[in-house]
PDB file of C-alpha atoms and ligand atoms in Angstrom:
ATOM      1  CA  MET A 478      96.492 103.061  70.255  1.00  0.00           C
ATOM      2  CA  HIS A 479      93.277 101.518  68.948  1.00  0.00           C
ATOM      3  CA  LYS A 480      91.642 103.316  66.029  1.00  0.00           C
ATOM      4  CA  SER A 481      88.416 103.850  67.958  1.00  0.00           C
ATOM      5  CA  VAL A 482      90.038 106.248  70.420  1.00  0.00           C
ATOM      6  CA  GLY A 483      88.662 109.772  70.332  1.00  0.00           C
ATOM      7  CA  ILE A 484      86.081 112.184  71.616  1.00  0.00           C
ATOM      8  CA  GLU A 485      83.394 112.003  68.917  1.00  0.00           C
ATOM      9  CA  GLY A 486      80.111 110.935  70.436  1.00  0.00           C
ATOM     10  CA  ALA A 487      81.587 110.912  73.917  1.00  0.00           C
ATOM     11  CA  THR A 488      80.077 112.308  77.100  1.00  0.00           C
ATOM     12  CA  ARG A 489      82.019 115.370  78.174  1.00  0.00           C
ATOM     13  CA  ILE A 490      82.499 116.223  81.834  1.00  0.00           C
ATOM     14  CA  LEU A 491      84.239 119.339  83.076  1.00  0.00           C
ATOM     15  CA  VAL A 492      86.796 118.688  85.789  1.00  0.00           C
ATOM     16  CA  LYS A 493      87.424 121.554  88.124  1.00  0.00           C
ATOM     17  CA  ARG A 494      86.562 120.445  91.659  1.00  0.00           C
ATOM     18  CA  ASP A 495      86.804 117.234  93.685  1.00  0.00           C
ATOM     19  CA  ALA A 496      83.089 116.686  93.220  1.00  0.00           C
ATOM     20  CA  ASP A 497      83.652 116.473  89.447  1.00  0.00           C
ATOM     21  CA  ILE A 498      86.048 113.566  89.978  1.00  0.00           C
ATOM     22  CA  VAL A 499      83.348 111.707  91.860  1.00  0.00           C
ATOM     23  CA  LEU A 500      80.946 112.391  89.005  1.00  0.00           C
ATOM     24  CA  VAL A 501      83.343 111.140  86.315  1.00  0.00           C
ATOM     25  CA  CYS A 502      84.087 108.019  88.339  1.00  0.00           C
ATOM     26  CA  GLN A 503      80.392 107.272  88.886  1.00  0.00           C
ATOM     27  CA  ARG A 504      79.679 107.692  85.197  1.00  0.00           C
ATOM     28  CA  ALA A 505      82.544 105.395  84.226  1.00  0.00           C
ATOM     29  CA  ARG A 506      81.563 102.800  86.782  1.00  0.00           C
ATOM     30  CA  SER A 507      77.939 102.578  85.689  1.00  0.00           C
ATOM     31  CA  LEU A 508      79.038 102.345  82.057  1.00  0.00           C
ATOM     32  CA  ALA A 509      81.467  99.565  82.974  1.00  0.00           C
ATOM     33  CA  ALA A 510      78.732  97.758  84.894  1.00  0.00           C
ATOM     34  CA  ASP A 511      76.398  98.038  81.886  1.00  0.00           C
ATOM     35  CA  LEU A 512      79.131  96.514  79.721  1.00  0.00           C
ATOM     36  CA  LYS A 513      79.502  93.649  82.241  1.00  0.00           C
ATOM     37  CA  PHE A 514      83.063  94.483  83.273  1.00  0.00           C
ATOM     38  CA  SER A 515      84.259  92.357  86.199  1.00  0.00           C
ATOM     39  CA  GLY A 516      84.349  93.979  89.641  1.00  0.00           C
ATOM     40  CA  ASN A 517      88.140  94.153  89.547  1.00  0.00           C
ATOM     41  CA  ASP A 518      88.164  95.749  86.108  1.00  0.00           C
ATOM     42  CA  GLN A 519      85.610  98.320  87.249  1.00  0.00           C
ATOM     43  CA  VAL A 520      87.784  99.278  90.204  1.00  0.00           C
ATOM     44  CA  ALA A 521      90.893  99.430  88.010  1.00  0.00           C
ATOM     45  CA  LEU A 522      89.149 101.670  85.478  1.00  0.00           C
ATOM     46  CA  VAL A 523      87.746 104.004  88.095  1.00  0.00           C
ATOM     47  CA  ILE A 524      91.036 104.382  89.943  1.00  0.00           C
ATOM     48  CA  ALA A 525      92.923 105.084  86.703  1.00  0.00           C
ATOM     49  CA  ILE A 526      90.384 107.798  85.826  1.00  0.00           C
ATOM     50  CA  SER A 527      90.517 109.200  89.326  1.00  0.00           C
ATOM     51  CA  GLU A 528      94.313 109.531  89.097  1.00  0.00           C
ATOM     52  CA  ILE A 529      94.183 111.343  85.773  1.00  0.00           C
ATOM     53  CA  ALA A 530      91.382 113.620  86.968  1.00  0.00           C
ATOM     54  CA  ARG A 531      93.248 114.495  90.156  1.00  0.00           C
ATOM     55  CA  ASN A 532      96.294 115.384  88.087  1.00  0.00           C
ATOM     56  CA  ILE A 533      94.181 117.769  86.016  1.00  0.00           C
ATOM     57  CA  ILE A 534      92.950 119.607  89.104  1.00  0.00           C
ATOM     58  CA  LEU A 535      96.332 119.559  90.800  1.00  0.00           C
ATOM     59  CA  TYR A 536      98.587 120.530  87.904  1.00  0.00           C
ATOM     60  CA  ALA A 537      96.365 122.243  85.354  1.00  0.00           C
ATOM     61  CA  GLY A 538      93.606 123.680  87.529  1.00  0.00           C
ATOM     62  CA  GLU A 539      90.860 122.465  85.250  1.00  0.00           C
ATOM     63  CA  GLY A 540      90.179 120.380  82.189  1.00  0.00           C
ATOM     64  CA  GLU A 541      87.692 118.010  80.630  1.00  0.00           C
ATOM     65  CA  ILE A 542      87.176 114.281  80.451  1.00  0.00           C
ATOM     66  CA  PHE A 543      85.421 112.440  77.635  1.00  0.00           C
ATOM     67  CA  ILE A 544      83.939 109.002  78.185  1.00  0.00           C
ATOM     68  CA  LYS A 545      82.532 106.632  75.592  1.00  0.00           C
ATOM     69  CA  THR A 546      81.996 103.000  74.720  1.00  0.00           C
ATOM     70  CA  VAL A 547      84.192 101.616  71.948  1.00  0.00           C
ATOM     71  CA  PHE A 548      84.400  98.247  70.198  1.00  0.00           C
ATOM     72  CA  ASP A 549      87.170  96.050  68.925  1.00  0.00           C
ATOM     73  CA  GLY A 550      85.123  93.619  66.867  1.00  0.00           C
ATOM     74  CA  ASP A 551      82.686  92.236  69.425  1.00  0.00           C
ATOM     75  CA  THR A 552      84.769  93.284  72.411  1.00  0.00           C
ATOM     76  CA  PRO A 553      83.446  96.354  74.208  1.00  0.00           C
ATOM     77  CA  GLY A 554      85.702  98.800  75.925  1.00  0.00           C
ATOM     78  CA  ILE A 555      85.624 102.168  77.604  1.00  0.00           C
ATOM     79  CA  CYS A 556      87.614 104.992  76.108  1.00  0.00           C
ATOM     80  CA  ILE A 557      88.690 107.916  78.257  1.00  0.00           C
ATOM     81  CA  VAL A 558      90.223 111.099  76.917  1.00  0.00           C
ATOM     82  CA  ALA A 559      91.368 113.636  79.498  1.00  0.00           C
ATOM     83  CA  ARG A 560      92.433 117.028  78.250  1.00  0.00           C
ATOM     84  CA  ASP A 561      93.714 120.206  79.865  1.00  0.00           C
ATOM     85  CA  GLN A 562      95.379 123.442  78.871  1.00  0.00           C
ATOM     86  CA  GLY A 563      97.720 123.554  81.826  1.00  0.00           C
ATOM     87  CA  ALA A 564     101.487 123.960  81.972  1.00  0.00           C
ATOM     88  CA  GLY A 565     102.180 120.607  80.320  1.00  0.00           C
ATOM     89  CA  ILE A 566     104.865 118.089  81.218  1.00  0.00           C
ATOM     90  CA  SER A 567     108.430 118.788  80.122  1.00  0.00           C
ATOM     91  CA  ASP A 568     109.674 115.209  80.382  1.00  0.00           C
ATOM     92  CA  VAL A 569     106.854 112.726  79.838  1.00  0.00           C
ATOM     93  CA  SER A 570     108.977 109.606  80.187  1.00  0.00           C
ATOM     94  CA  LEU A 571     110.207 110.863  83.539  1.00  0.00           C
ATOM     95  CA  ALA A 572     106.642 111.630  84.642  1.00  0.00           C
ATOM     96  CA  LEU A 573     105.719 108.042  83.734  1.00  0.00           C
ATOM     97  CA  GLN A 574     108.307 106.629  86.097  1.00  0.00           C
ATOM     98  CA  ASP A 575     107.174 105.184  89.408  1.00  0.00           C
ATOM     99  CA  GLY A 576     107.842 107.558  92.245  1.00  0.00           C
ATOM    100  CA  TYR A 577     108.391 110.685  90.179  1.00  0.00           C
ATOM    101  CA  SER A 578     106.392 113.634  91.481  1.00  0.00           C
ATOM    102  CA  THR A 579     106.754 117.388  91.371  1.00  0.00           C
ATOM    103  CA  GLY A 580     103.787 117.804  93.675  1.00  0.00           C
ATOM    104  CA  GLY A 581     104.947 115.967  96.772  1.00  0.00           C
ATOM    105  CA  GLY A 582     102.851 112.944  95.826  1.00  0.00           C
ATOM    106  CA  LEU A 583     103.711 109.264  95.691  1.00  0.00           C
ATOM    107  CA  GLY A 584     104.296 109.556  91.958  1.00  0.00           C
ATOM    108  CA  VAL A 585     102.079 106.580  91.203  1.00  0.00           C
ATOM    109  CA  GLY A 586      99.262 108.299  89.280  1.00  0.00           C
ATOM    110  CA  LEU A 587     100.500 108.197  85.700  1.00  0.00           C
ATOM    111  CA  PRO A 588     102.508 104.938  85.794  1.00  0.00           C
ATOM    112  CA  GLY A 589      99.729 103.310  87.796  1.00  0.00           C
ATOM    113  CA  ALA A 590      96.995 104.413  85.410  1.00  0.00           C
ATOM    114  CA  ARG A 591      99.054 103.064  82.530  1.00  0.00           C
ATOM    115  CA  ARG A 592      99.294  99.672  84.237  1.00  0.00           C
ATOM    116  CA  LEU A 593      95.623  99.565  85.147  1.00  0.00           C
ATOM    117  CA  MET A 594      94.410 100.326  81.617  1.00  0.00           C
ATOM    118  CA  ASP A 595      94.907  98.243  78.478  1.00  0.00           C
ATOM    119  CA  GLU A 596      95.854 101.127  76.232  1.00  0.00           C
ATOM    120  CA  PHE A 597      97.447 104.361  77.367  1.00  0.00           C
ATOM    121  CA  GLU A 598      98.843 107.313  75.516  1.00  0.00           C
ATOM    122  CA  ILE A 599      99.944 110.679  76.786  1.00  0.00           C
ATOM    123  CA  ASP A 600     100.623 113.758  74.732  1.00  0.00           C
ATOM    124  CA  SER A 601     101.894 116.863  76.458  1.00  0.00           C
ATOM    125  CA  LYS A 602     103.401 120.134  75.340  1.00  0.00           C
ATOM    126  CA  VAL A 603     104.939 122.626  77.711  1.00  0.00           C
ATOM    127  CA  GLY A 604     102.806 125.756  77.841  1.00  0.00           C
ATOM    128  CA  GLN A 605      99.975 124.128  75.911  1.00  0.00           C
ATOM    129  CA  GLY A 606      98.593 121.312  77.990  1.00  0.00           C
ATOM    130  CA  THR A 607      98.237 117.599  78.381  1.00  0.00           C
ATOM    131  CA  THR A 608      96.012 114.968  76.807  1.00  0.00           C
ATOM    132  CA  VAL A 609      95.778 111.444  78.151  1.00  0.00           C
ATOM    133  CA  ALA A 610      93.898 108.837  76.106  1.00  0.00           C
ATOM    134  CA  MET A 611      93.240 105.382  77.491  1.00  0.00           C
ATOM    135  CA  ILE A 612      91.059 102.327  76.906  1.00  0.00           C
ATOM    136  CA  LYS A 613      90.024  99.434  79.120  1.00  0.00           C
ATOM    137  CA  TRP A 614      88.682  96.406  77.206  1.00  0.00           C
ATOM    138  CA  ASN A 615      86.235  93.902  78.612  1.00  0.00           C
ATOM    139  CA  ARG A 616      88.011  90.779  77.391  1.00  0.00           C
TER     140      ARG A 616
ATOM    141  CA  MET B 655      73.991 126.292 125.368  1.00  0.00           C
ATOM    142  CA  PHE B 656      75.954 123.060 125.218  1.00  0.00           C
ATOM    143  CA  MET B 657      79.211 123.366 123.411  1.00  0.00           C
ATOM    144  CA  ASP B 658      81.605 120.456 123.320  1.00  0.00           C
ATOM    145  CA  ASP B 659      85.219 121.547 122.968  1.00  0.00           C
ATOM    146  CA  ASP B 660      85.700 119.176 120.067  1.00  0.00           C
ATOM    147  CA  PHE B 661      83.058 120.872 118.015  1.00  0.00           C
ATOM    148  CA  THR B 662      84.031 124.503 118.405  1.00  0.00           C
ATOM    149  CA  ASP B 663      86.381 124.474 115.430  1.00  0.00           C
ATOM    150  CA  ASP B 664      84.367 124.821 112.243  1.00  0.00           C
ATOM    151  CA  ALA B 665      86.513 122.572 110.078  1.00  0.00           C
ATOM    152  CA  MET B 666      86.230 119.969 112.791  1.00  0.00           C
ATOM    153  CA  SER B 667      82.516 119.431 112.762  1.00  0.00           C
ATOM    154  CA  GLY B 668      82.021 115.991 111.257  1.00  0.00           C
ATOM    155  CA  VAL B 669      85.651 115.067 111.868  1.00  0.00           C
ATOM    156  CA  ALA B 670      85.595 114.674 115.636  1.00  0.00           C
ATOM    157  CA  SER B 671      82.597 112.383 115.378  1.00  0.00           C
ATOM    158  CA  THR B 672      84.576 109.973 113.227  1.00  0.00           C
ATOM    159  CA  ILE B 673      87.089 109.269 116.013  1.00  0.00           C
ATOM    160  CA  GLN B 674      86.254 106.691 118.677  1.00  0.00           C
ATOM    161  CA  LYS B 675      88.181 104.859 121.350  1.00  0.00           C
ATOM    162  CA  LEU B 676      88.079 101.091 121.539  1.00  0.00           C
ATOM    163  CA  GLU B 677      90.420  99.471 124.067  1.00  0.00           C
ATOM    164  CA  ASP B 678      93.955 100.315 122.863  1.00  0.00           C
ATOM    165  CA  LEU B 679      92.671 101.304 119.443  1.00  0.00           C
ATOM    166  CA  LEU B 680      91.675 104.671 118.144  1.00  0.00           C
ATOM    167  CA  LEU B 681      89.046 103.980 115.541  1.00  0.00           C
ATOM    168  CA  VAL B 682      88.982 106.541 112.717  1.00  0.00           C
ATOM    169  CA  THR B 683      86.301 106.329 110.068  1.00  0.00           C
ATOM    170  CA  VAL B 684      87.763 107.771 106.892  1.00  0.00           C
ATOM    171  CA  PRO B 685      85.139 109.884 105.121  1.00  0.00           C
ATOM    172  CA  ARG B 686      84.107 108.773 101.657  1.00  0.00           C
ATOM    173  CA  ASP B 687      84.978 112.112 100.100  1.00  0.00           C
ATOM    174  CA  LEU B 688      88.060 113.135 102.030  1.00  0.00           C
ATOM    175  CA  MET B 689      89.088 116.714 101.298  1.00  0.00           C
ATOM    176  CA  ASP B 690      92.430 118.455 101.801  1.00  0.00           C
ATOM    177  CA  ASP B 691      91.290 120.677 104.660  1.00  0.00           C
ATOM    178  CA  GLN B 692      89.739 117.685 106.403  1.00  0.00           C
ATOM    179  CA  VAL B 693      93.008 115.762 106.191  1.00  0.00           C
ATOM    180  CA  LEU B 694      94.769 118.426 108.216  1.00  0.00           C
ATOM    181  CA  SER B 695      92.150 118.629 110.933  1.00  0.00           C
ATOM    182  CA  LEU B 696      91.789 114.867 111.036  1.00  0.00           C
ATOM    183  CA  ARG B 697      95.532 114.439 111.581  1.00  0.00           C
ATOM    184  CA  ARG B 698      95.488 117.014 114.334  1.00  0.00           C
ATOM    185  CA  GLU B 699      92.535 115.398 116.068  1.00  0.00           C
ATOM    186  CA  VAL B 700      94.047 111.933 115.818  1.00  0.00           C
ATOM    187  CA  VAL B 701      97.227 113.050 117.590  1.00  0.00           C
ATOM    188  CA  LYS B 702      95.170 114.813 120.212  1.00  0.00           C
ATOM    189  CA  HIS B 703      93.134 111.682 120.855  1.00  0.00           C
ATOM    190  CA  ILE B 704      96.177 109.392 120.924  1.00  0.00           C
ATOM    191  CA  ARG B 705      97.515 111.539 123.758  1.00  0.00           C
ATOM    192  CA  LEU B 706      94.156 111.633 125.482  1.00  0.00           C
ATOM    193  CA  TYR B 707      93.587 107.873 125.488  1.00  0.00           C
ATOM    194  CA  ASN B 708      97.199 106.650 125.276  1.00  0.00           C
ATOM    195  CA  SER B 709      96.165 104.682 122.212  1.00  0.00           C
ATOM    196  CA  LEU B 710      98.665 102.199 120.833  1.00  0.00           C
ATOM    197  CA  TRP B 711      96.998 101.698 117.474  1.00  0.00           C
ATOM    198  CA  VAL B 712      95.136 103.908 115.068  1.00  0.00           C
ATOM    199  CA  LEU B 713      92.705 101.947 112.958  1.00  0.00           C
ATOM    200  CA  LEU B 714      91.787 103.744 109.744  1.00  0.00           C
ATOM    201  CA  ASP B 715      88.493 102.278 108.629  1.00  0.00           C
ATOM    202  CA  PHE B 716      88.047 102.569 104.873  1.00  0.00           C
ATOM    203  CA  SER B 717      84.701 100.831 104.603  1.00  0.00           C
ATOM    204  CA  GLN B 718      83.009 104.064 103.470  1.00  0.00           C
ATOM    205  CA  VAL B 719      85.602 104.634 100.744  1.00  0.00           C
ATOM    206  CA  ASP B 720      85.122 102.925  97.401  1.00  0.00           C
ATOM    207  CA  ILE B 721      87.671 104.750  95.280  1.00  0.00           C
ATOM    208  CA  CYS B 722      91.018 104.425  97.003  1.00  0.00           C
ATOM    209  CA  ASP B 723      93.489 106.188  94.741  1.00  0.00           C
ATOM    210  CA  SER B 724      96.918 107.716  95.357  1.00  0.00           C
ATOM    211  CA  TYR B 725      95.325 110.594  97.220  1.00  0.00           C
ATOM    212  CA  PHE B 726      94.248 108.149  99.915  1.00  0.00           C
ATOM    213  CA  GLY B 727      97.632 106.470  99.651  1.00  0.00           C
ATOM    214  CA  ARG B 728      99.262 109.764 100.445  1.00  0.00           C
ATOM    215  CA  PHE B 729      96.825 110.262 103.306  1.00  0.00           C
ATOM    216  CA  ILE B 730      97.579 106.838 104.798  1.00  0.00           C
ATOM    217  CA  GLN B 731     101.301 107.415 104.490  1.00  0.00           C
ATOM    218  CA  SER B 732     101.286 110.854 106.079  1.00  0.00           C
ATOM    219  CA  MET B 733      99.016 109.606 108.832  1.00  0.00           C
ATOM    220  CA  ALA B 734     101.324 106.637 109.465  1.00  0.00           C
ATOM    221  CA  ASN B 735     104.387 108.873 109.645  1.00  0.00           C
ATOM    222  CA  MET B 736     102.739 111.214 112.053  1.00  0.00           C
ATOM    223  CA  VAL B 737     101.167 108.572 114.260  1.00  0.00           C
ATOM    224  CA  ARG B 738     104.509 106.853 114.476  1.00  0.00           C
ATOM    225  CA  LEU B 739     106.026 109.910 116.117  1.00  0.00           C
ATOM    226  CA  THR B 740     103.638 109.421 118.995  1.00  0.00           C
ATOM    227  CA  GLY B 741     104.732 105.793 119.411  1.00  0.00           C
ATOM    228  CA  ALA B 742     101.473 104.371 118.082  1.00  0.00           C
ATOM    229  CA  ARG B 743     100.982 102.537 114.771  1.00  0.00           C
ATOM    230  CA  VAL B 744      98.490 102.652 111.947  1.00  0.00           C
ATOM    231  CA  ILE B 745      96.334  99.743 110.865  1.00  0.00           C
ATOM    232  CA  ILE B 746      93.910  99.943 107.975  1.00  0.00           C
ATOM    233  CA  SER B 747      90.713  97.991 107.561  1.00  0.00           C
ATOM    234  CA  GLY B 748      87.633  97.840 105.407  1.00  0.00           C
ATOM    235  CA  LEU B 749      89.317  97.790 102.008  1.00  0.00           C
ATOM    236  CA  GLN B 750      87.658  95.427  99.570  1.00  0.00           C
ATOM    237  CA  ASP B 751      89.953  92.825  98.001  1.00  0.00           C
ATOM    238  CA  ALA B 752      89.515  94.371  94.556  1.00  0.00           C
ATOM    239  CA  VAL B 753      90.580  97.742  95.918  1.00  0.00           C
ATOM    240  CA  ILE B 754      93.669  96.323  97.640  1.00  0.00           C
ATOM    241  CA  GLU B 755      94.651  94.501  94.476  1.00  0.00           C
ATOM    242  CA  THR B 756      94.245  97.667  92.472  1.00  0.00           C
ATOM    243  CA  MET B 757      96.287  99.677  94.966  1.00  0.00           C
ATOM    244  CA  VAL B 758      99.129  97.202  94.587  1.00  0.00           C
ATOM    245  CA  GLU B 759      98.862  97.334  90.818  1.00  0.00           C
ATOM    246  CA  LEU B 760      98.821 101.101  90.966  1.00  0.00           C
ATOM    247  CA  GLY B 761     102.216 100.849  92.642  1.00  0.00           C
ATOM    248  CA  MET B 762     101.242 101.978  96.109  1.00  0.00           C
ATOM    249  CA  THR B 763     103.402 100.435  98.772  1.00  0.00           C
ATOM    250  CA  LEU B 764     102.656 101.449 102.299  1.00  0.00           C
ATOM    251  CA  PRO B 765     105.615 100.579 104.440  1.00  0.00           C
ATOM    252  CA  ASP B 766     104.872 100.576 108.112  1.00  0.00           C
ATOM    253  CA  VAL B 767     101.142 100.063 107.705  1.00  0.00           C
ATOM    254  CA  ARG B 768      99.259  96.891 108.476  1.00  0.00           C
ATOM    255  CA  ALA B 769      96.011  95.958 106.828  1.00  0.00           C
ATOM    256  CA  VAL B 770      93.415  93.799 108.517  1.00  0.00           C
ATOM    257  CA  LEU B 771      90.076  92.581 107.300  1.00  0.00           C
ATOM    258  CA  ASP B 772      87.840  94.071 109.957  1.00  0.00           C
ATOM    259  CA  LEU B 773      87.530  95.442 113.446  1.00  0.00           C
ATOM    260  CA  ASP B 774      87.602  91.984 115.034  1.00  0.00           C
ATOM    261  CA  GLU B 775      90.944  91.247 113.480  1.00  0.00           C
ATOM    262  CA  ALA B 776      92.282  94.644 114.510  1.00  0.00           C
ATOM    263  CA  LEU B 777      91.237  94.056 118.093  1.00  0.00           C
ATOM    264  CA  ALA B 778      92.730  90.592 118.118  1.00  0.00           C
ATOM    265  CA  MET B 779      95.973  91.992 116.808  1.00  0.00           C
ATOM    266  CA  SER B 780      96.155  94.808 119.324  1.00  0.00           C
ATOM    267  CA  ARG B 781      95.471  92.380 122.169  1.00  0.00           C
ATOM    268  CA  THR B 782      98.197  89.951 121.183  1.00  0.00           C
ATOM    269  CA  ASN B 783     100.800  92.491 120.101  1.00  0.00           C
ATOM    270  CA  GLY B 784     100.422  95.132 122.761  1.00  0.00           C
ATOM    271  CA  LYS B 785     102.961  97.899 122.419  1.00  0.00           C
ATOM    272  CA  VAL B 786     104.815  97.473 119.178  1.00  0.00           C
ATOM    273  CA  ASP B 787     108.521  97.635 118.750  1.00  0.00           C
ATOM    274  CA  ALA B 788     109.310 100.230 116.121  1.00  0.00           C
ATOM    275  CA  ASP B 789     112.022  98.116 114.484  1.00  0.00           C
ATOM    276  CA  THR B 790     110.285  94.790 114.170  1.00  0.00           C
ATOM    277  CA  SER B 791     106.841  95.571 112.881  1.00  0.00           C
ATOM    278  CA  GLU B 792     107.616  96.753 109.379  1.00  0.00           C
ATOM    279  CA  THR B 793     104.891  95.306 107.238  1.00  0.00           C
ATOM    280  CA  GLU B 794     104.211  96.323 103.705  1.00  0.00           C
ATOM    281  CA  LEU B 795     100.931  96.082 101.920  1.00  0.00           C
ATOM    282  CA  ALA B 796     102.612  93.584  99.624  1.00  0.00           C
ATOM    283  CA  GLU B 797     103.515  91.310 102.510  1.00  0.00           C
ATOM    284  CA  LEU B 798     100.017  90.805 103.753  1.00  0.00           C
ATOM    285  CA  SER B 799      98.788  87.297 104.169  1.00  0.00           C
ATOM    286  CA  PHE B 800      96.055  87.612 101.603  1.00  0.00           C
ATOM    287  CA  LEU B 801      98.406  89.009  98.977  1.00  0.00           C
ATOM    288  CA  ASP B 802     101.467  86.842  98.553  1.00  0.00           C
ATOM    289  CA  SER B 803     104.650  88.319  97.135  1.00  0.00           C
ATOM    290  CA  SER B 804     104.137  86.639  93.774  1.00  0.00           C
ATOM    291  CA  THR B 805     101.006  88.738  93.284  1.00  0.00           C
ATOM    292  CA  PHE B 806     103.119  91.792  93.740  1.00  0.00           C
ATOM    293  CA  ASP B 807     105.880  90.637  91.376  1.00  0.00           C
ATOM    294  CA  PHE B 808     103.265  89.939  88.774  1.00  0.00           C
ATOM    295  CA  PHE B 809     102.141  93.534  88.842  1.00  0.00           C
ATOM    296  CA  GLU B 810     105.628  94.968  88.592  1.00  0.00           C
ATOM    297  CA  VAL B 811     106.383  95.995  85.028  1.00  0.00           C
TER     298      VAL B 811
HETATM  299  N1  ATP C1982      97.786 117.143  83.671  1.00  0.00           N
HETATM  300  C1  ATP C1982      99.051 117.434  84.032  1.00  0.00           C
HETATM  301  N2  ATP C1982      99.583 118.662  83.739  1.00  0.00           N
HETATM  302  C2  ATP C1982     100.848 118.978  84.092  1.00  0.00           C
HETATM  303  N3  ATP C1982     101.683 118.128  84.727  1.00  0.00           N
HETATM  304  C3  ATP C1982     101.239 116.905  85.031  1.00  0.00           C
HETATM  305  C4  ATP C1982      99.899 116.483  84.720  1.00  0.00           C
HETATM  306  N4  ATP C1982      99.743 115.208  85.142  1.00  0.00           N
HETATM  307  C5  ATP C1982     100.906 114.852  85.709  1.00  0.00           C
HETATM  308  N5  ATP C1982     101.819 115.856  85.648  1.00  0.00           N
HETATM  309  C6  ATP C1982     103.226 115.820  86.116  1.00  0.00           C
HETATM  310  O1  ATP C1982     103.636 114.461  86.172  1.00  0.00           O
HETATM  311  C7  ATP C1982     104.087 114.118  87.490  1.00  0.00           C
HETATM  312  C8  ATP C1982     103.736 112.680  87.793  1.00  0.00           C
HETATM  313  O2  ATP C1982     102.319 112.521  87.903  1.00  0.00           O
HETATM  314  P1  ATP C1982     101.746 111.331  88.780  1.00  0.00           P
HETATM  315  O3  ATP C1982     100.265 111.409  88.769  1.00  0.00           O
HETATM  316  O4  ATP C1982     102.382 110.071  88.325  1.00  0.00           O
HETATM  317  O5  ATP C1982     102.311 111.637  90.233  1.00  0.00           O
HETATM  318  P2  ATP C1982     101.840 112.747  91.277  1.00  0.00           P
HETATM  319  O6  ATP C1982     100.540 113.347  90.840  1.00  0.00           O
HETATM  320  O7  ATP C1982     102.952 113.701  91.458  1.00  0.00           O
HETATM  321  O8  ATP C1982     101.636 111.910  92.610  1.00  0.00           O
HETATM  322  P3  ATP C1982     100.405 110.906  92.911  1.00  0.00           P
HETATM  323  O9  ATP C1982      99.593 110.787  91.658  1.00  0.00           O
HETATM  324  O10 ATP C1982     101.044 109.634  93.292  1.00  0.00           O
HETATM  325  O11 ATP C1982      99.655 111.560  94.019  1.00  0.00           O
HETATM  326  C9  ATP C1982     103.422 115.129  88.391  1.00  0.00           C
HETATM  327  O12 ATP C1982     104.130 115.314  89.597  1.00  0.00           O
HETATM  328  C10 ATP C1982     103.412 116.377  87.513  1.00  0.00           C
HETATM  329  O13 ATP C1982     104.660 117.021  87.537  1.00  0.00           O
HETATM  330 MG1   MG C1983      98.924 112.179  90.296  1.00  0.00          MG
END
């Protein structure tokens, strides 16, 4: 994971209801537009965030998402950190597999978000919660 | 007081108005911010209207939706499964190319669902195909004309 990942200086948005997902996605999209991300990259970023945010509401009840601009030399990117204090994931590598779902879903959220972003890291402890950190670069 | 049957159910207000008949198609405008309770009433209404009009196709119009994530994928799939039980089929329209590409990359495959560009194409398809044969119309999102299979392979990890 790139050294610039983190929550310092980031905008923090509480995620508790569906409307909060819309808010996070709007914020990310306008930031991506400001940074001249291509249309496809904007959609990819927003859908990845939407997946992670839905997981928070579905599996942890509530959490928070941090958004900020980061740089790798001259290359701008958007860093997303999503954090909750829910039940956590007992087998992260299983949860990252396509089609795996404990919630009757398609099981595409986590593996899909990983594919759509350039950098993706998930840290989860049972009983403590889950943190997903990801970056999309505008290369 | 005028009270249309369709509007007596509270959860239904705003849902019934999104369903319209067009020849053999049932046109369903998917709301931008689809919520869980709406999904249930929408599914119920769609089945009701298929029976009412003997519709052969249900066209889910996504032109109001700009973030089509797995939640919508799940919605499309459950709708397709249910509609299929009535003998009709689901078509989707109004998805921007970037959104379709992203859905494929996300890993969403929607067996048994056809995507078309717009209403014109949906109508043309329903006119030429008529009643579909359940065994021969399997079309996956990845098999669509504007997304060749190599695009899909590319996105597979
Ligand atoms: N924040 C979280 N807290 C606890 N468990 C989680 C969290 N996010 C994901 N999971 C677990 O990981 C599994 C896989 O998540 P993923 O998003 O890939 O699929 P899904 O949510 O089940 O279905 P889909 O996203 O396709 O609707 C979930 O079913 C759930 O068990
Ligand atoms: Mg999910």
